[in-house]
């Protein structure tokens, strides 16, 4: 029984011509110097290659050609003095066949967003299997639902990794799909592959099905661990092995168009039904997201951090201290829309969980104080009498916006099939509501994983600091904790 692995990648070029691809391949030819690992095409003529795959004369006017870098390689090294075979370690039996299961720290960044990885020689043996594979939507792997085919693939040696690029031909008869791709509404491909065996990067256990998986892969995948010499590593699955013929135990079988849901507020009210969301999850999300920041300003002016347009794109971290060593703005960027945030000047470091509890208490007290002050200052004139109605209208609008925001998070938690899909959906939702969070916060939370995967919040934030290569500010720590807890909700939610 084989494993099915998937992973997402952003489109590099949504509309390419055969000439574009030919130039690209030509520029990268020679990057792979060992074996026949340059392009997967058996024919030097791309048109002939595509016609053979599509079983009809290929006409570029009838197909949208899309280029994506779909998968990358890691490097592995032998673990010193490792015992092979069936051995007793970590208090359990391990079936270890190969010693090279340790991923080098310099290439861990190419472990994919599902914490799967491909060793360099494995990828070089298997990437030609992309050619001829089907192009589906959302991994619905029925040939009748095929939207096109992968007509070529190329391996590129960038030095520390091998990148595999694919050229996908999507039939233009699928007009709605083509329109979404060309207009940028759909810009993500997800590859699917079949793997005969996987290897744990922590203990080296080899599994051919889920029953043979070690606890590391079942419960710790994506977590950080330290080896006997103090080296820091990530728990992941290595797919296949280079000794397995003919393709290293890996066969790439398809590439799917996948959509990451976005929830604009105006649409969300019409399409989201709160009664279909698990009540327990609703309450948990509200507790995590709807609690107000610790220090609210009386004038209601928010100090919002700014990020670039792309959620995970290259953008400076607005939460980092500015030149001169000045402290970054305090407060919580994950607060719902309309919530003001704390003034500049970071408060002393505290346990984020304790702060969240104190925030709720302080918010309630502040609201009571403000209501009392308002009543004492109210005038009996008509002008003053109209003020409460205006305030009530503003308050109701803010409550509706917050409710829509929470419902949106609930829906994303419910439908997300992976941590990366959850965080990307949350980033889009935050942006649509004007909530600005640094890309580094999303990327750090994605790499560290859920808070439930750690013994304590201190350990969780410690690993966040390692990923950031610095200690997070109070505001960043609170944001990371909330992102980690939302990732935990996805694993707990059952609908």
mmCIF file of N, CA and C in Angstrom, residues 362-426:
data_model
loop_
_atom_site.group_PDB
_atom_site.id
_atom_site.type_symbol
_atom_site.label_atom_id
_atom_site.label_comp_id
_atom_site.label_asym_id
_atom_site.label_seq_id
_atom_site.Cartn_x
_atom_site.Cartn_y
_atom_site.Cartn_z
ATOM 1 N N UNK A 362 -9.776 43.635 32.139
ATOM 2 C CA UNK A 362 -9.550 45.074 32.019
ATOM 3 C C UNK A 362 -10.524 45.700 31.031
ATOM 4 N N UNK A 363 -10.804 44.980 29.949
ATOM 5 C CA UNK A 363 -11.736 45.515 28.960
ATOM 6 C C UNK A 363 -13.120 45.751 29.563
ATOM 7 N N UNK A 364 -13.615 44.757 30.308
ATOM 8 C CA UNK A 364 -14.936 44.896 30.926
ATOM 9 C C UNK A 364 -14.958 46.081 31.891
ATOM 10 N N UNK A 365 -13.919 46.204 32.724
ATOM 11 C CA UNK A 365 -13.857 47.314 33.677
ATOM 12 C C UNK A 365 -13.799 48.655 32.958
ATOM 13 N N UNK A 366 -13.003 48.730 31.902
ATOM 14 C CA UNK A 366 -12.896 49.982 31.153
ATOM 15 C C UNK A 366 -14.219 50.381 30.527
ATOM 16 N N UNK A 367 -14.946 49.389 29.998
ATOM 17 C CA UNK A 367 -16.237 49.693 29.392
ATOM 18 C C UNK A 367 -17.214 50.242 30.424
ATOM 19 N N UNK A 368 -17.194 49.663 31.628
ATOM 20 C CA UNK A 368 -18.088 50.140 32.685
ATOM 21 C C UNK A 368 -17.734 51.572 33.082
ATOM 22 N N UNK A 369 -16.432 51.828 33.221
ATOM 23 C CA UNK A 369 -15.993 53.179 33.588
ATOM 24 C C UNK A 369 -16.416 54.195 32.538
ATOM 25 N N UNK A 370 -16.243 53.846 31.281
ATOM 26 C CA UNK A 370 -16.599 54.777 30.215
ATOM 27 C C UNK A 370 -18.101 55.058 30.194
ATOM 28 N N UNK A 371 -18.902 54.022 30.439
ATOM 29 C CA UNK A 371 -20.345 54.231 30.471
ATOM 30 C C UNK A 371 -20.761 55.149 31.616
ATOM 31 N N UNK A 372 -20.124 54.967 32.781
ATOM 32 C CA UNK A 372 -20.436 55.828 33.922
ATOM 33 C C UNK A 372 -20.067 57.279 33.634
ATOM 34 N N UNK A 373 -18.873 57.491 33.070
ATOM 35 C CA UNK A 373 -18.449 58.850 32.741
ATOM 36 C C UNK A 373 -19.400 59.486 31.731
ATOM 37 N N UNK A 374 -19.817 58.722 30.773
ATOM 38 C CA UNK A 374 -20.707 59.244 29.749
ATOM 39 C C UNK A 374 -22.036 59.661 30.350
ATOM 40 N N UNK A 375 -22.568 58.842 31.246
ATOM 41 C CA UNK A 375 -23.851 59.177 31.864
ATOM 42 C C UNK A 375 -23.752 60.452 32.672
ATOM 43 N N UNK A 376 -22.629 60.633 33.387
ATOM 44 C CA UNK A 376 -22.464 61.825 34.216
ATOM 45 C C UNK A 376 -22.362 63.079 33.364
ATOM 46 N N UNK A 377 -21.863 62.966 32.131
ATOM 47 C CA UNK A 377 -21.659 64.128 31.277
ATOM 48 C C UNK A 377 -22.812 64.381 30.312
ATOM 49 N N UNK A 378 -23.789 63.496 30.312
ATOM 50 C CA UNK A 378 -24.888 63.645 29.359
ATOM 51 C C UNK A 378 -25.688 64.921 29.620
ATOM 52 N N UNK A 379 -26.048 65.555 28.561
ATOM 53 C CA UNK A 379 -26.863 66.763 28.639
ATOM 54 C C UNK A 379 -28.294 66.422 28.292
ATOM 55 N N UNK A 380 -29.229 67.213 28.785
ATOM 56 C CA UNK A 380 -30.640 66.940 28.532
ATOM 57 C C UNK A 380 -31.117 67.550 27.227
ATOM 58 N N UNK A 381 -30.241 68.263 26.544
ATOM 59 C CA UNK A 381 -30.652 68.904 25.293
ATOM 60 C C UNK A 381 -30.851 67.870 24.198
ATOM 61 N N UNK A 382 -31.554 68.259 23.087
ATOM 62 C CA UNK A 382 -31.803 67.350 21.983
ATOM 63 C C UNK A 382 -30.510 66.940 21.298
ATOM 64 N N UNK A 383 -29.548 67.904 21.192
ATOM 65 C CA UNK A 383 -28.280 67.582 20.573
ATOM 66 C C UNK A 383 -27.579 66.462 21.330
ATOM 67 N N UNK A 384 -27.584 66.593 22.644
ATOM 68 C CA UNK A 384 -26.938 65.561 23.446
ATOM 69 C C UNK A 384 -27.723 64.270 23.418
ATOM 70 N N UNK A 385 -29.053 64.403 23.337
ATOM 71 C CA UNK A 385 -29.888 63.201 23.344
ATOM 72 C C UNK A 385 -29.652 62.331 22.119
ATOM 73 N N UNK A 386 -29.232 62.955 21.015
ATOM 74 C CA UNK A 386 -28.990 62.170 19.800
ATOM 75 C C UNK A 386 -27.687 61.405 19.850
ATOM 76 N N UNK A 387 -26.802 61.813 20.751
ATOM 77 C CA UNK A 387 -25.485 61.184 20.816
ATOM 78 C C UNK A 387 -25.533 59.704 21.151
ATOM 79 N N UNK A 388 -26.343 59.287 22.166
ATOM 80 C CA UNK A 388 -26.370 57.847 22.473
ATOM 81 C C UNK A 388 -26.802 57.000 21.296
ATOM 82 N N UNK A 389 -27.763 57.495 20.507
ATOM 83 C CA UNK A 389 -28.225 56.706 19.352
ATOM 84 C C UNK A 389 -27.103 56.511 18.350
ATOM 85 N N UNK A 390 -26.333 57.598 18.106
ATOM 86 C CA UNK A 390 -25.221 57.488 17.180
ATOM 87 C C UNK A 390 -24.186 56.503 17.694
ATOM 88 N N UNK A 391 -23.927 56.599 19.013
ATOM 89 C CA UNK A 391 -22.942 55.678 19.586
ATOM 90 C C UNK A 391 -23.428 54.246 19.501
ATOM 91 N N UNK A 392 -24.731 54.048 19.708
ATOM 92 C CA UNK A 392 -25.277 52.696 19.660
ATOM 93 C C UNK A 392 -25.163 52.123 18.245
ATOM 94 N N UNK A 393 -25.427 52.974 17.226
ATOM 95 C CA UNK A 393 -25.302 52.526 15.842
ATOM 96 C C UNK A 393 -23.867 52.122 15.528
ATOM 97 N N UNK A 394 -22.910 52.971 15.959
ATOM 98 C CA UNK A 394 -21.495 52.661 15.734
ATOM 99 C C UNK A 394 -21.103 51.375 16.433
ATOM 100 N N UNK A 395 -21.616 51.216 17.677
ATOM 101 C CA UNK A 395 -21.284 50.011 18.447
ATOM 102 C C UNK A 395 -21.832 48.771 17.765
ATOM 103 N N UNK A 396 -23.077 48.851 17.256
ATOM 104 C CA UNK A 396 -23.683 47.696 16.596
ATOM 105 C C UNK A 396 -22.904 47.312 15.340
ATOM 106 N N UNK A 397 -22.453 48.332 14.580
ATOM 107 C CA UNK A 397 -21.667 48.043 13.385
ATOM 108 C C UNK A 397 -20.373 47.326 13.749
ATOM 109 N N UNK A 398 -19.739 47.785 14.829
ATOM 110 C CA UNK A 398 -18.492 47.154 15.259
ATOM 111 C C UNK A 398 -18.723 45.715 15.703
ATOM 112 N N UNK A 399 -19.843 45.498 16.416
ATOM 113 C CA UNK A 399 -20.173 44.140 16.872
ATOM 114 C C UNK A 399 -20.410 43.231 15.674
ATOM 115 N N UNK A 400 -21.123 43.753 14.664
ATOM 116 C CA UNK A 400 -21.381 42.945 13.466
ATOM 117 C C UNK A 400 -20.086 42.591 12.749
ATOM 118 N N UNK A 401 -19.180 43.559 12.654
ATOM 119 C CA UNK A 401 -17.900 43.298 12.004
ATOM 120 C C UNK A 401 -17.111 42.243 12.763
ATOM 121 N N UNK A 402 -17.118 42.333 14.097
ATOM 122 C CA UNK A 402 -16.392 41.345 14.897
ATOM 123 C C UNK A 402 -17.016 39.966 14.748
ATOM 124 N N UNK A 403 -18.367 39.924 14.726
ATOM 125 C CA UNK A 403 -19.046 38.632 14.576
ATOM 126 C C UNK A 403 -18.718 38.012 13.223
ATOM 127 N N UNK A 404 -18.711 38.843 12.167
ATOM 128 C CA UNK A 404 -18.364 38.328 10.841
ATOM 129 C C UNK A 404 -16.938 37.803 10.805
ATOM 130 N N UNK A 405 -16.049 38.513 11.491
ATOM 131 C CA UNK A 405 -14.655 38.093 11.539
ATOM 132 C C UNK A 405 -14.521 36.721 12.203
ATOM 133 N N UNK A 406 -15.184 36.569 13.361
ATOM 134 C CA UNK A 406 -15.111 35.288 14.086
ATOM 135 C C UNK A 406 -15.733 34.170 13.264
ATOM 136 N N UNK A 407 -16.865 34.448 12.593
ATOM 137 C CA UNK A 407 -17.489 33.428 11.752
ATOM 138 C C UNK A 407 -16.559 33.022 10.619
ATOM 139 N N UNK A 408 -15.845 33.999 10.079
ATOM 140 C CA UNK A 408 -14.894 33.683 9.025
ATOM 141 C C UNK A 408 -13.785 32.773 9.503
ATOM 142 N N UNK A 409 -13.253 33.052 10.701
ATOM 143 C CA UNK A 409 -12.213 32.191 11.262
ATOM 144 C C UNK A 409 -12.757 30.792 11.496
ATOM 145 N N UNK A 410 -13.994 30.718 12.023
ATOM 146 C CA UNK A 410 -14.614 29.403 12.248
ATOM 147 C C UNK A 410 -14.670 28.591 10.962
ATOM 148 N N UNK A 411 -15.081 29.260 9.888
ATOM 149 C CA UNK A 411 -15.211 28.557 8.611
ATOM 150 C C UNK A 411 -13.861 28.087 8.096
ATOM 151 N N UNK A 412 -12.843 28.926 8.233
ATOM 152 C CA UNK A 412 -11.509 28.541 7.776
ATOM 153 C C UNK A 412 -10.996 27.349 8.578
ATOM 154 N N UNK A 413 -11.210 27.372 9.899
ATOM 155 C CA UNK A 413 -10.807 26.239 10.744
ATOM 156 C C UNK A 413 -11.512 24.974 10.296
ATOM 157 N N UNK A 414 -12.787 25.121 9.916
ATOM 158 C CA UNK A 414 -13.585 23.947 9.567
ATOM 159 C C UNK A 414 -13.156 23.315 8.254
ATOM 160 N N UNK A 415 -12.790 24.153 7.262
ATOM 161 C CA UNK A 415 -12.548 23.596 5.926
ATOM 162 C C UNK A 415 -11.082 23.429 5.581
ATOM 163 N N UNK A 416 -10.171 24.021 6.358
ATOM 164 C CA UNK A 416 -8.745 23.934 6.021
ATOM 165 C C UNK A 416 -8.261 22.493 6.100
ATOM 166 N N UNK A 417 -7.539 22.063 5.062
ATOM 167 C CA UNK A 417 -7.038 20.689 5.021
ATOM 168 C C UNK A 417 -5.582 20.589 5.430
ATOM 169 N N UNK A 418 -4.947 21.710 5.702
ATOM 170 C CA UNK A 418 -3.556 21.708 6.124
ATOM 171 C C UNK A 418 -3.289 22.991 6.896
ATOM 172 N N UNK A 419 -2.173 23.004 7.625
ATOM 173 C CA UNK A 419 -1.806 24.195 8.383
ATOM 174 C C UNK A 419 -1.551 25.372 7.460
ATOM 175 N N UNK A 420 -0.906 25.122 6.318
ATOM 176 C CA UNK A 420 -0.606 26.230 5.408
ATOM 177 C C UNK A 420 -1.881 26.810 4.817
ATOM 178 N N UNK A 421 -2.866 25.947 4.531
ATOM 179 C CA UNK A 421 -4.138 26.438 4.007
ATOM 180 C C UNK A 421 -4.864 27.262 5.063
ATOM 181 N N UNK A 422 -4.789 26.811 6.317
ATOM 182 C CA UNK A 422 -5.437 27.542 7.407
ATOM 183 C C UNK A 422 -4.820 28.922 7.573
ATOM 184 N N UNK A 423 -3.497 28.994 7.626
ATOM 185 C CA UNK A 423 -2.847 30.283 7.857
ATOM 186 C C UNK A 423 -2.975 31.205 6.651
ATOM 187 N N UNK A 424 -2.952 30.652 5.454
ATOM 188 C CA UNK A 424 -3.117 31.498 4.282
ATOM 189 C C UNK A 424 -4.534 32.065 4.234
ATOM 190 N N UNK A 425 -5.523 31.226 4.556
ATOM 191 C CA UNK A 425 -6.891 31.711 4.610
ATOM 192 C C UNK A 425 -7.072 32.764 5.681
ATOM 193 N N UNK A 426 -6.429 32.544 6.832
ATOM 194 C CA UNK A 426 -6.511 33.521 7.919
ATOM 195 C C UNK A 426 -5.843 34.834 7.521
#
